[in-house]
Short mmCIF file of C-alpha atoms in Angstrom, two decimals:
data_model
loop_
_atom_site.label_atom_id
_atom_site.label_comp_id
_atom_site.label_asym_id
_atom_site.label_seq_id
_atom_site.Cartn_x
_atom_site.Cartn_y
_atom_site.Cartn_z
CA UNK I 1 18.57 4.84 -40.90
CA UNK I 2 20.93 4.80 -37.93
CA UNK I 3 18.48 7.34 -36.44
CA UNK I 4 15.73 4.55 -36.96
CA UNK I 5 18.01 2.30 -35.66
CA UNK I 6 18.70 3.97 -31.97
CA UNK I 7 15.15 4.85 -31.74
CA UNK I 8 14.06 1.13 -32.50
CA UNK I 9 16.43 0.30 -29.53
CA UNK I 10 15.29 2.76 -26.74
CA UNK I 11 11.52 2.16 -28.08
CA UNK I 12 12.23 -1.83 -26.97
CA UNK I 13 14.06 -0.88 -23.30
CA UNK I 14 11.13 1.04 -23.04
CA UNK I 15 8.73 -1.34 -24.00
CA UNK I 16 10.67 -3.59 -20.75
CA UNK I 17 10.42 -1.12 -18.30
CA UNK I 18 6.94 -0.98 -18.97
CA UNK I 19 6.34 -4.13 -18.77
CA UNK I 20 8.18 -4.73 -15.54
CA UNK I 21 5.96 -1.71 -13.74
CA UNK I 22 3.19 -3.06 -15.16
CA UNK I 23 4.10 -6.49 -13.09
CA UNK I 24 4.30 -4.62 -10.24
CA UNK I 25 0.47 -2.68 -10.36
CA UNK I 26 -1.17 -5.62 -11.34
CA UNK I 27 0.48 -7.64 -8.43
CA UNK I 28 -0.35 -5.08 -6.07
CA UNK I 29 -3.53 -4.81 -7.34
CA UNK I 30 -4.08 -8.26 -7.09
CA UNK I 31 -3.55 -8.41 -3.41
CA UNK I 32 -5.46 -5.25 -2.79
CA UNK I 33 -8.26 -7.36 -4.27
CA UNK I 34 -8.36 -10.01 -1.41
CA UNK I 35 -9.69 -8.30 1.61
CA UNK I 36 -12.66 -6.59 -0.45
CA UNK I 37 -13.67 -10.07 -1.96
CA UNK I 38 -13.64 -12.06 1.41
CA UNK I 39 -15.28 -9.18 3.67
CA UNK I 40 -17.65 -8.88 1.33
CA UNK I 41 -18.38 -12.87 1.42
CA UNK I 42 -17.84 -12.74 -2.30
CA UNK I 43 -16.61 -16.26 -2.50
CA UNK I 44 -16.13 -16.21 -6.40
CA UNK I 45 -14.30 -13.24 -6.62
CA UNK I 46 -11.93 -14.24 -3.89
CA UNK I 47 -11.18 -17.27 -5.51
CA UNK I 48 -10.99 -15.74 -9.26
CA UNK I 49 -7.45 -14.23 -7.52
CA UNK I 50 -6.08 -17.61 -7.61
CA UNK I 51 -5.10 -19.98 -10.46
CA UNK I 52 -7.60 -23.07 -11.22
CA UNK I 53 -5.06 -25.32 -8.92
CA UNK I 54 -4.38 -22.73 -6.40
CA UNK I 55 -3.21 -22.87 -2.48
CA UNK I 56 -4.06 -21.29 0.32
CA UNK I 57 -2.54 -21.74 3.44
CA UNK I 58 -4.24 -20.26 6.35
CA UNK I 59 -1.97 -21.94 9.39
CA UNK I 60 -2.66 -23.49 11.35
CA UNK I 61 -6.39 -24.53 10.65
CA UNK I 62 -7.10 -24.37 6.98
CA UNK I 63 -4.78 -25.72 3.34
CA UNK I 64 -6.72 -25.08 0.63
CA UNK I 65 -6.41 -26.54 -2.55
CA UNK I 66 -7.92 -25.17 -5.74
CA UNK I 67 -10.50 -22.85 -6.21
CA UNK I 68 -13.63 -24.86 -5.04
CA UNK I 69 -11.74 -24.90 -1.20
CA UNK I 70 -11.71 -20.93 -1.36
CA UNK I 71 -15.36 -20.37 -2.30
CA UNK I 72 -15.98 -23.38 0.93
CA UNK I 73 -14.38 -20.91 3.35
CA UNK I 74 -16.15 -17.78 2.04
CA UNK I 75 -18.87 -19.34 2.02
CA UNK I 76 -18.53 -21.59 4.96
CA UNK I 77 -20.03 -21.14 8.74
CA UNK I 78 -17.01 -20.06 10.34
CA UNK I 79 -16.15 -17.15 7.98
CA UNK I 80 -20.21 -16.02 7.68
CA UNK I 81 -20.47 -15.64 11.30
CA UNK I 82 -16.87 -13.30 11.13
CA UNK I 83 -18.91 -11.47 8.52
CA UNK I 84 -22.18 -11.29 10.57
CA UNK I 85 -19.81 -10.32 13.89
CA UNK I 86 -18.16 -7.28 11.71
CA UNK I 87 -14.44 -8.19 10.33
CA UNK I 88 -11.98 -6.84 8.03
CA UNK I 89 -8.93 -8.36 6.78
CA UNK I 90 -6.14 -5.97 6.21
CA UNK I 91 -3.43 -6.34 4.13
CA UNK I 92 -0.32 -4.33 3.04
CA UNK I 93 1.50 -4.14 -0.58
CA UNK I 94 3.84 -6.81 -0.47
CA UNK I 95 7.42 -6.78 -1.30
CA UNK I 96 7.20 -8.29 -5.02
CA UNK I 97 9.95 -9.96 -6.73
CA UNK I 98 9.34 -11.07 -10.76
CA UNK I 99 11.37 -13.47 -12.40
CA UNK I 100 10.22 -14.18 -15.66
CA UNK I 101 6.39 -15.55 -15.45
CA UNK I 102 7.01 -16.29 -11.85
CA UNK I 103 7.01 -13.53 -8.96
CA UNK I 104 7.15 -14.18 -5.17
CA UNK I 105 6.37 -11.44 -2.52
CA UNK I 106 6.02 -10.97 1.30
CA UNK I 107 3.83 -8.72 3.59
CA UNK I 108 1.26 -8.65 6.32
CA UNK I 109 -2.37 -9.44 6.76
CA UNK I 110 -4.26 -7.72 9.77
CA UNK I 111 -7.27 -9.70 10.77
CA UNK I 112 -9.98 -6.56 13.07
CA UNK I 113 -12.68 -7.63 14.61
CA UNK I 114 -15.50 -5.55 15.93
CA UNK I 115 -16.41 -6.18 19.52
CA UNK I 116 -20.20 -4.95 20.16
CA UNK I 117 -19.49 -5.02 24.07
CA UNK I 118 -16.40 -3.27 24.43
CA UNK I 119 -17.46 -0.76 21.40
CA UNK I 120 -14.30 -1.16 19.85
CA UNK I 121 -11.96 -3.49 17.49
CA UNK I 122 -9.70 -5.38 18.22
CA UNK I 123 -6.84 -7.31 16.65
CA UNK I 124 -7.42 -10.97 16.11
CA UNK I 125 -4.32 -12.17 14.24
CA UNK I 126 -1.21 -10.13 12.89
CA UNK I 127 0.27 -12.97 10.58
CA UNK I 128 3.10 -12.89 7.88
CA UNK I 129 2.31 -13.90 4.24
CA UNK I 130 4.18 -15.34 1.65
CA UNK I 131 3.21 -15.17 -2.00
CA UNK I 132 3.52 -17.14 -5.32
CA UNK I 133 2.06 -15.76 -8.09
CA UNK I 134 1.84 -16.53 -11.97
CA UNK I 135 1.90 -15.02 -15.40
CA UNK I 136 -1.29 -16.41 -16.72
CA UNK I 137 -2.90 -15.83 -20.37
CA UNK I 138 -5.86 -13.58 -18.33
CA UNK I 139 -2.90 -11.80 -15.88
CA UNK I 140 -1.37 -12.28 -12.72
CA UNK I 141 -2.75 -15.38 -10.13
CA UNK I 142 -2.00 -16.27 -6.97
CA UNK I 143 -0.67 -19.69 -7.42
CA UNK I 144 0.19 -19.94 -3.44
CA UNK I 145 -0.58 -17.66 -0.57
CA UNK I 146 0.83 -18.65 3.42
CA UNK I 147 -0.73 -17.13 5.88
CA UNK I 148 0.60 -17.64 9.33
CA UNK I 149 0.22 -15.72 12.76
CA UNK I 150 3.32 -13.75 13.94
CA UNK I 151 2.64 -15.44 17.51
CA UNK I 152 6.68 -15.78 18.09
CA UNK I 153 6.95 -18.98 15.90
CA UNK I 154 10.00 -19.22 14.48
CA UNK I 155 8.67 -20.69 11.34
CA UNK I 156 6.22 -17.82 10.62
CA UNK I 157 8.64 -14.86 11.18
CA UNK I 158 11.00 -16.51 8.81
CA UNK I 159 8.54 -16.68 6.17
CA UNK I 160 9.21 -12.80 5.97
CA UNK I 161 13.17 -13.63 5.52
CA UNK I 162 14.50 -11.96 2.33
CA UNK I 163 15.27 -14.03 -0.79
CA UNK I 164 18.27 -15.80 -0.12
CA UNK I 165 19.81 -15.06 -3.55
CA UNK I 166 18.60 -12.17 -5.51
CA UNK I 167 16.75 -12.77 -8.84
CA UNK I 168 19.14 -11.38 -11.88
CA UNK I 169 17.92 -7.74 -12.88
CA UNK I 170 15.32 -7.91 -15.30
CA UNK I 171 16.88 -9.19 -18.92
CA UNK I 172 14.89 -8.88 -21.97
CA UNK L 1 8.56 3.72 -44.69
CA UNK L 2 6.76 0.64 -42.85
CA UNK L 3 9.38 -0.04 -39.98
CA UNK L 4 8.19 3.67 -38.87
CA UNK L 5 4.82 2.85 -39.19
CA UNK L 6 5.83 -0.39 -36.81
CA UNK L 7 7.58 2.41 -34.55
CA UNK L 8 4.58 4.32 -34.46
CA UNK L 9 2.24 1.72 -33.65
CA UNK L 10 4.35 0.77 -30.37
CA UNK L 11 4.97 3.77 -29.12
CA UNK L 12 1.27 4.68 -29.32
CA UNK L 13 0.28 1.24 -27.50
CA UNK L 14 3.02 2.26 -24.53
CA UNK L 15 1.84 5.39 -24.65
CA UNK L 16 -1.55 3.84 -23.61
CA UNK L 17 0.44 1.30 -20.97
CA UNK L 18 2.07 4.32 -19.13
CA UNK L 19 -0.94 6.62 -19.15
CA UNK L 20 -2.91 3.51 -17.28
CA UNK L 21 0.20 2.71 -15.42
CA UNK L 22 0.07 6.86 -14.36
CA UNK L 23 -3.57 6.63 -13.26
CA UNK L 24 -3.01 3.75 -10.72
CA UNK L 25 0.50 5.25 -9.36
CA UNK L 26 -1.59 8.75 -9.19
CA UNK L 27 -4.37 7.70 -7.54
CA UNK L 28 -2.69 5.00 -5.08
CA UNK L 29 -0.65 8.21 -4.12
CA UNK L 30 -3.49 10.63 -3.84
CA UNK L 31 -5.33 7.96 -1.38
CA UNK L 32 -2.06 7.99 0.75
CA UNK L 33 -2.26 11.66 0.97
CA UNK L 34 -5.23 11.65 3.17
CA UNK L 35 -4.12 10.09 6.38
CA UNK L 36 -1.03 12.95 6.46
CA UNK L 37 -3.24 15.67 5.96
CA UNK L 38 -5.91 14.75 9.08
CA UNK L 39 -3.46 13.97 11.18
CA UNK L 40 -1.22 16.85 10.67
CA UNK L 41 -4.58 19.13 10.77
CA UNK L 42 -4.05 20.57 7.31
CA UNK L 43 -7.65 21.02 6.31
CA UNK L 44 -6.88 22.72 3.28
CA UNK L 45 -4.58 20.03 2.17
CA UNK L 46 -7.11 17.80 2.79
CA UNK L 47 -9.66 19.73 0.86
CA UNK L 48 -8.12 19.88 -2.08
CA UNK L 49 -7.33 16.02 -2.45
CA UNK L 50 -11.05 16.38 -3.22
CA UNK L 51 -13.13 18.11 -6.21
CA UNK L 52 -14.38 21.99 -5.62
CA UNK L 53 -17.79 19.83 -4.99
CA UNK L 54 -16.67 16.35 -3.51
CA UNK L 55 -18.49 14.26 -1.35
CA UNK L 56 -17.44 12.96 1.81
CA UNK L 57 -19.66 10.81 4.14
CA UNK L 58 -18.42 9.11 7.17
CA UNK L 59 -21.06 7.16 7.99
CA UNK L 60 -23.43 7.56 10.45
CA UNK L 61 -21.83 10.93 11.38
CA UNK L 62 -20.99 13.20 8.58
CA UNK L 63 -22.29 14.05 5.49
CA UNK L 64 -19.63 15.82 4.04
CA UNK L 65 -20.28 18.21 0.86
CA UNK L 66 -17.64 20.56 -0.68
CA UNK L 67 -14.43 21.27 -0.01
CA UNK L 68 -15.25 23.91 3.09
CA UNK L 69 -17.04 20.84 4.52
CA UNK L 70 -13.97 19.25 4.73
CA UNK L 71 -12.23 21.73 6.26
CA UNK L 72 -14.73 21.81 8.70
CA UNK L 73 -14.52 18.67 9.92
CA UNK L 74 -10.88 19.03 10.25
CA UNK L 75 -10.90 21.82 11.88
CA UNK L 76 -13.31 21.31 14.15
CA UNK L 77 -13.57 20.24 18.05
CA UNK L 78 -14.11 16.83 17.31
CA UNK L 79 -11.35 16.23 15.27
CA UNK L 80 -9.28 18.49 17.21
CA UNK L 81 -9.84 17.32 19.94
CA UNK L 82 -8.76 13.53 18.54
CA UNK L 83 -5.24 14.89 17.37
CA UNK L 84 -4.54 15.95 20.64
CA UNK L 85 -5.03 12.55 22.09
CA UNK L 86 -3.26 10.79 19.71
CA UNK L 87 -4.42 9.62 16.41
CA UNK L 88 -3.59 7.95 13.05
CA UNK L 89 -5.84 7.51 9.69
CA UNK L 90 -4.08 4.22 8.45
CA UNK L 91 -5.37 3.82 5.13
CA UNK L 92 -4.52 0.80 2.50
CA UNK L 93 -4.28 0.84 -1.11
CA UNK L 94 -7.56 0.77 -2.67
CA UNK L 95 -8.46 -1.80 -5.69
CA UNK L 96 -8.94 0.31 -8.21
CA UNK L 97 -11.21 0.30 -11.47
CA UNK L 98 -10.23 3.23 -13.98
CA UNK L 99 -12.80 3.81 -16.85
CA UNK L 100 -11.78 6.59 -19.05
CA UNK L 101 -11.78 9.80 -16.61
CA UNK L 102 -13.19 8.20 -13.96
CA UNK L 103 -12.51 5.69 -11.37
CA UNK L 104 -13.56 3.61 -8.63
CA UNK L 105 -12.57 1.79 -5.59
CA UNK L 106 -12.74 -0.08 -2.56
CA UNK L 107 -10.39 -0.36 0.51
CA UNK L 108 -10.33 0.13 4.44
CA UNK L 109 -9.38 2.44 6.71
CA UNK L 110 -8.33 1.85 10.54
CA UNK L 111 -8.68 4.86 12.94
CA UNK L 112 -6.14 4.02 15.53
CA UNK L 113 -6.21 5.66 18.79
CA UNK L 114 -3.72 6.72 21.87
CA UNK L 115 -4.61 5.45 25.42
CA UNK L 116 -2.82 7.26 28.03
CA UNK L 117 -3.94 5.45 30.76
CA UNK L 118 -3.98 1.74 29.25
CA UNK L 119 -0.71 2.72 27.66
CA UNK L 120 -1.21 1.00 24.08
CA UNK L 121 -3.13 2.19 21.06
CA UNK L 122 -6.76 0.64 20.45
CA UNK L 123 -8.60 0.27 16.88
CA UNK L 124 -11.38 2.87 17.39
CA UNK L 125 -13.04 1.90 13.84
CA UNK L 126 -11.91 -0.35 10.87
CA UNK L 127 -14.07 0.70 7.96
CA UNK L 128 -14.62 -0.14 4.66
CA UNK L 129 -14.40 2.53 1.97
CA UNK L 130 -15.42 3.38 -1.34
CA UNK L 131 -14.29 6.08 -3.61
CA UNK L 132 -15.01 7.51 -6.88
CA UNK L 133 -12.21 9.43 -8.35
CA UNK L 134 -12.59 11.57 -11.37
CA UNK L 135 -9.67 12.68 -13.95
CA UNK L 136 -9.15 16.89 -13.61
CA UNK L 137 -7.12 19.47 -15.43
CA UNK L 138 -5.43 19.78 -12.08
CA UNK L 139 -4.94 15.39 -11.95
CA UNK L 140 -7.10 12.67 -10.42
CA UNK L 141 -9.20 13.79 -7.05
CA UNK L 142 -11.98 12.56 -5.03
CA UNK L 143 -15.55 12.94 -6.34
CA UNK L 144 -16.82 10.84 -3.23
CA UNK L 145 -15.49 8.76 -0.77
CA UNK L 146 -18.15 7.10 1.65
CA UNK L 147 -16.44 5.44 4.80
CA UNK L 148 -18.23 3.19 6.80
CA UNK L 149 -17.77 1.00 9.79
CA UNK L 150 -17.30 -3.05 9.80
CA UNK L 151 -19.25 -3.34 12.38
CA UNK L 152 -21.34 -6.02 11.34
CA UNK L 153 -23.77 -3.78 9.48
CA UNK L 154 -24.66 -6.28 6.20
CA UNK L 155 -25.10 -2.15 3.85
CA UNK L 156 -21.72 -1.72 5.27
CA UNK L 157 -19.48 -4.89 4.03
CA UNK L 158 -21.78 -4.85 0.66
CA UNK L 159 -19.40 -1.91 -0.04
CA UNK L 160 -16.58 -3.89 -0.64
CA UNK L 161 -18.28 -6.10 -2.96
CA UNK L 162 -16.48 -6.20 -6.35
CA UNK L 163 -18.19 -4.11 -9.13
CA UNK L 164 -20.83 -6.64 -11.36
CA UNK L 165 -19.45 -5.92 -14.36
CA UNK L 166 -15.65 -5.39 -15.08
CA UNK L 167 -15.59 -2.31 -17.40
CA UNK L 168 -13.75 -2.97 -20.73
CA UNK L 169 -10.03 -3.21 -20.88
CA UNK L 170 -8.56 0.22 -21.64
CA UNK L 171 -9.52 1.23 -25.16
CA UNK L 172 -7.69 4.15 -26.35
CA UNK H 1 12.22 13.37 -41.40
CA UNK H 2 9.67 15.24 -39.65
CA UNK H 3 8.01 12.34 -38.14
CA UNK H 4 11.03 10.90 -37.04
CA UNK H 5 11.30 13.91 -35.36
CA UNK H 6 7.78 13.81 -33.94
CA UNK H 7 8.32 10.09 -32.52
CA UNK H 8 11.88 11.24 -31.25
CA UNK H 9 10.34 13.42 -28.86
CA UNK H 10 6.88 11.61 -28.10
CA UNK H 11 9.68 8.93 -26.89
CA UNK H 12 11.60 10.90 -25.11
CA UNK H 13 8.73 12.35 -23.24
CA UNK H 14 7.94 8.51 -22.63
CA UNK H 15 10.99 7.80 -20.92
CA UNK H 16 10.68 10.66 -18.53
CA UNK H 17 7.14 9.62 -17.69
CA UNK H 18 8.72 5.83 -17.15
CA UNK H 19 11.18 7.22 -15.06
CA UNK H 20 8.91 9.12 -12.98
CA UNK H 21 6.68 5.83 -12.51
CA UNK H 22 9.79 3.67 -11.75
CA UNK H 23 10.96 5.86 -9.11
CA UNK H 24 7.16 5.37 -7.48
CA UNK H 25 7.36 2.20 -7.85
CA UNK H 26 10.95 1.79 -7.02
CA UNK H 27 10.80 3.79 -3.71
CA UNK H 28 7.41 2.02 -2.85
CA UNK H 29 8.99 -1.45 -2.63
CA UNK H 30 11.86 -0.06 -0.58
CA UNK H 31 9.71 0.49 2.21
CA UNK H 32 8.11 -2.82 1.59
CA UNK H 33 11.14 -4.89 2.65
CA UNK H 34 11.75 -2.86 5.81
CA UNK H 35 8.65 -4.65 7.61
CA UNK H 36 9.83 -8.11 6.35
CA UNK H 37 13.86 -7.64 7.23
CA UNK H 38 13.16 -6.42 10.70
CA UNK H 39 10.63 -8.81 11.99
CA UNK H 40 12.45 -12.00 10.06
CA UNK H 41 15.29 -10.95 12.33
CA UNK H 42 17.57 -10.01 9.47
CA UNK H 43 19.61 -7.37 10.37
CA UNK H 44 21.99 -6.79 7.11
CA UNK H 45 18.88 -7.01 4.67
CA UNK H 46 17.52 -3.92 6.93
CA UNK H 47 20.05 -2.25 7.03
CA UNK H 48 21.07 -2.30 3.71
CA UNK H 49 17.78 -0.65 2.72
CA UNK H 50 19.18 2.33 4.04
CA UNK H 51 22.54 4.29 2.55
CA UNK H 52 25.87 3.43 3.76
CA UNK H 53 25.44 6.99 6.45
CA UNK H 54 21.92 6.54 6.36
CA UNK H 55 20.22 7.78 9.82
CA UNK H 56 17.19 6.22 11.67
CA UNK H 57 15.71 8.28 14.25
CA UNK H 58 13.09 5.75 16.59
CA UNK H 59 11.65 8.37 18.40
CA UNK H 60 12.30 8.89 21.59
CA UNK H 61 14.63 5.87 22.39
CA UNK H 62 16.72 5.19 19.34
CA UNK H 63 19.11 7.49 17.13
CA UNK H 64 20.76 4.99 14.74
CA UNK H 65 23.81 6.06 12.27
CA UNK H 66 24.94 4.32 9.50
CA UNK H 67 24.23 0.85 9.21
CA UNK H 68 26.37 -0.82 11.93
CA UNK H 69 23.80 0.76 14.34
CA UNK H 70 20.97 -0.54 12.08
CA UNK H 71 21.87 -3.97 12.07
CA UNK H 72 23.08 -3.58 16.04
CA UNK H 73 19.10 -2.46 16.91
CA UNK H 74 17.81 -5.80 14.90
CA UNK H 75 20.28 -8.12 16.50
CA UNK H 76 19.89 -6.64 19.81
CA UNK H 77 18.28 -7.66 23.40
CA UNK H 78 15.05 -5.61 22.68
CA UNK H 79 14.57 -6.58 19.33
CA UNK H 80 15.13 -10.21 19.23
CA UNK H 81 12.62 -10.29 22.48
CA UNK H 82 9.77 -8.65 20.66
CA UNK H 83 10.49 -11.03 17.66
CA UNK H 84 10.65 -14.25 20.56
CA UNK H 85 7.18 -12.88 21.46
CA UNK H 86 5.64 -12.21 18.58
CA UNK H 87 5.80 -8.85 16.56
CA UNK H 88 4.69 -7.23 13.17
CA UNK H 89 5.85 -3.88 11.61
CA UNK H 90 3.20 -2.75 9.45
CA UNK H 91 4.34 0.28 7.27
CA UNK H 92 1.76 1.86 4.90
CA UNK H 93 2.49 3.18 1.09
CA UNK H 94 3.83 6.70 1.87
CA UNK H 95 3.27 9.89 -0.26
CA UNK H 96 6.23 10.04 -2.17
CA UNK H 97 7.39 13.09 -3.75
CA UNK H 98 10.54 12.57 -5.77
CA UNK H 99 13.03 16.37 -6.70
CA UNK H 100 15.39 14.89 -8.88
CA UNK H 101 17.54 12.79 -7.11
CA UNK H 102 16.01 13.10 -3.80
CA UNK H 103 12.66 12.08 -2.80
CA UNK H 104 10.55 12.36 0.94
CA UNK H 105 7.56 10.53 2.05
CA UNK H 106 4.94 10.57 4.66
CA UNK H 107 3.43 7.53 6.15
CA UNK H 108 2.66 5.52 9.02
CA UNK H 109 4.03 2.55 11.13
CA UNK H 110 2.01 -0.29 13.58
CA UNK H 111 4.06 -2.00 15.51
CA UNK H 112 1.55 -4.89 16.46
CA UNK H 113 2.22 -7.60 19.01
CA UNK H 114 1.52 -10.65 20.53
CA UNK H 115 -0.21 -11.27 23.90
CA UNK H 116 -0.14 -14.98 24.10
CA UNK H 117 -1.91 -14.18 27.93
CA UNK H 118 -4.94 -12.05 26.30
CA UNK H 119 -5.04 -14.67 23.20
CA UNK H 120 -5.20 -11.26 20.67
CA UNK H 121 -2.67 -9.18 19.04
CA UNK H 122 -2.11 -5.34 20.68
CA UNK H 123 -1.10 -2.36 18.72
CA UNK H 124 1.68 -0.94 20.55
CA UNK H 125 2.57 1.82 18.67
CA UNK H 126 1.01 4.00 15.68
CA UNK H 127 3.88 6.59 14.36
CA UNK H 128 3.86 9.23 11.85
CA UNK H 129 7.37 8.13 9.42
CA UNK H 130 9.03 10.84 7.27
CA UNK H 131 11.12 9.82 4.85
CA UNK H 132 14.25 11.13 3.01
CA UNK H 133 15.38 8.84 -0.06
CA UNK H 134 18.11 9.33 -2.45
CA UNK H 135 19.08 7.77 -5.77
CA UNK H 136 22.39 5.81 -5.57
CA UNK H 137 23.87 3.46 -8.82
CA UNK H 138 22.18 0.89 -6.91
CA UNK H 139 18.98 2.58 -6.70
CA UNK H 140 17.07 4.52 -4.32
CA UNK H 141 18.29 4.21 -0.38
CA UNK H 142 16.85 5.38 2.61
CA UNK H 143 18.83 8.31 3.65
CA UNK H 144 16.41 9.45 6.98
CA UNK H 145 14.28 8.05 8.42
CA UNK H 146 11.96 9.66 11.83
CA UNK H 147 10.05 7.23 13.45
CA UNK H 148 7.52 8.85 16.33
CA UNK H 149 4.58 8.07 17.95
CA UNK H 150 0.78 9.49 17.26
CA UNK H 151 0.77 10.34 20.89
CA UNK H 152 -0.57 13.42 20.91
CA UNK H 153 2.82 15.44 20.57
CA UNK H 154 2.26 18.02 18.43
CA UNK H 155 5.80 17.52 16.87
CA UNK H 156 4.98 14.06 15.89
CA UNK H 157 1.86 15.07 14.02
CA UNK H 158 3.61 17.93 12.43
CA UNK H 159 6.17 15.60 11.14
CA UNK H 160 2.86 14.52 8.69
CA UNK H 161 1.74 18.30 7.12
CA UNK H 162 2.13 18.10 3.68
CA UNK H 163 5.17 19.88 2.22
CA UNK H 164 5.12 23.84 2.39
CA UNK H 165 5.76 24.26 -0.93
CA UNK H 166 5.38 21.68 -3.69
CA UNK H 167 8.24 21.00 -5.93
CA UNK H 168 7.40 21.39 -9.93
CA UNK H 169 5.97 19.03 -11.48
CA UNK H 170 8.73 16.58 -13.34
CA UNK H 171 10.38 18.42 -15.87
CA UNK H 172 12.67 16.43 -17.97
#
């Protein structure tokens, strides 16, 4: 019984940990989704990261709002000739924090471009990111996204500033 | 009697959780393997991230097949003569797709050079890749990875495209 | 009884497969925040990434010691210039091979800046990174870290060769 008992116990902090890694893949795998859908000009799938009301920052040009504004910019002139030009948008594994059905992260998007003339790449924009995403019934979303060039603003490097107050450890 | 059979039901289903969570952790880690072994000149290591019989191209160059292939390349003047100069393989975490024993994915690779002279590095190639990873006796390795360069080429960013159809969920 | 016993040790062997995928994940998101803390200008949040004696080599310039001499390279002349002008540390998802209590990586840096002038981002530095990390009550730390450029120094690249002999695999 007692045996039962303890085993029922470590079966359910197990079942948490789980859970909470399992938070941490999909986010990751979220983001590593981004670059491949855009690149690609795959303006559904790109937009299928974020939930139905979703924003997208890209500063200081673009705010998208919802889904419809993510499959304009895929799909739009300006991004189609990046595409045409040879482009790939870079990112890193953000730092993720979960709280609850709510997580927030921070990393880096590299924006190459190919230059024909010079025969070589070179980097457009080097920008800081900041990250809302959301427990929805079909998985993780991006509910926000900020993307903003590290070009000495103040505003943009402190995007990357650590939560000011850590998130409790994970209670279940 | 039926609060085991409750037991074993949920530690079955986490089983299931970690072994997915085990093939994304595995394979992330495998991917970041590569850019240490190049750059250090370890051909073997590098070798042996792939199967006895793995593929390799680095397009338009190399066609890459088998493990002594590999080695080859590393091993070779060209890439010799590269790690003298000054090099790094910067590779990002792929999206990746696991379907039973097998896997694919999609990410990039940057191929970042030392300039002496200029006194800076300079992005020789950003590339997309794709990989398709199989599950040994031995863990997951590389059945082919196929690296290309985003230079504009329309075969080339088509790589990153996400797969049609999402497999099914993990059914165990 | 006997498949009590059974579940007894399919658990245990579950939580020593969770461990081994927390300290992955754990020691993966350590490195994430380094990028962030630095160029957000927040020395204390970098340096507490690291152990209370943790060491910090920034090859050739730089041998920091413990975190007073983390948190006096962030605050610093040279620092707070590259972050006026506009800087990103990109760090990659090492290979992380965990012994216990003790764990070492292999990855890379950028170190990407602005050239307002040019209108583009430069990559001033690609490094090789080894890694030493150790598991303290409040997780795992940064105990070493080696910082050098891809140059072509052959000690730098060396600092990348996979590990002469690989540890056994976890066994709990």
């Amino acid at each position: 019984m007692s045996e039962t008992g303890d085993l029922h116990a470590t079966v359910e902090m197990l079942a948490g940990k789980v859970r909470a890694l399992e938070d941490q893949v999909e986010i990751m795998q979220l983001v590593a989704r981004y670059g491949p859908a855009v690149d690609s000009g795959s303006g559904e799938a790109a937009a299928a990261l974020w939930t139905e009301d979703g924003a997208f920052d890209a500063v200081p040009h673009l705010k998208m709002r919802g889904r419809d504004d993510i499959i304009a910019m895929v799909t739009g002139d300006g991004h189609q000739s990046l595409l045409g030009g040879g482009c790939g948008h870079v990112l890193t594994v953000p730092h993720i924090v979960v709280n609850g059905d709510e997580a927030t992260g921070r990393s880096y998007a590299l924006q190459v471009r190919w230059d024909a003339d010079a025969d070589r790449f070179w980097v457009f924009r080097a920008s800081a990111n900041t990250w809302r995403w959301v427990r929805t019934p079909q998985g993780w979303r991006i509910a926000e996204r900020v993307n903003a060039p590290l070009d000495g603003t103040e505003g943009h490097r402190e995007m990357l500033a650590p939560p000011a107050v850590s998130p409790l450890p994970e209670e279940e």
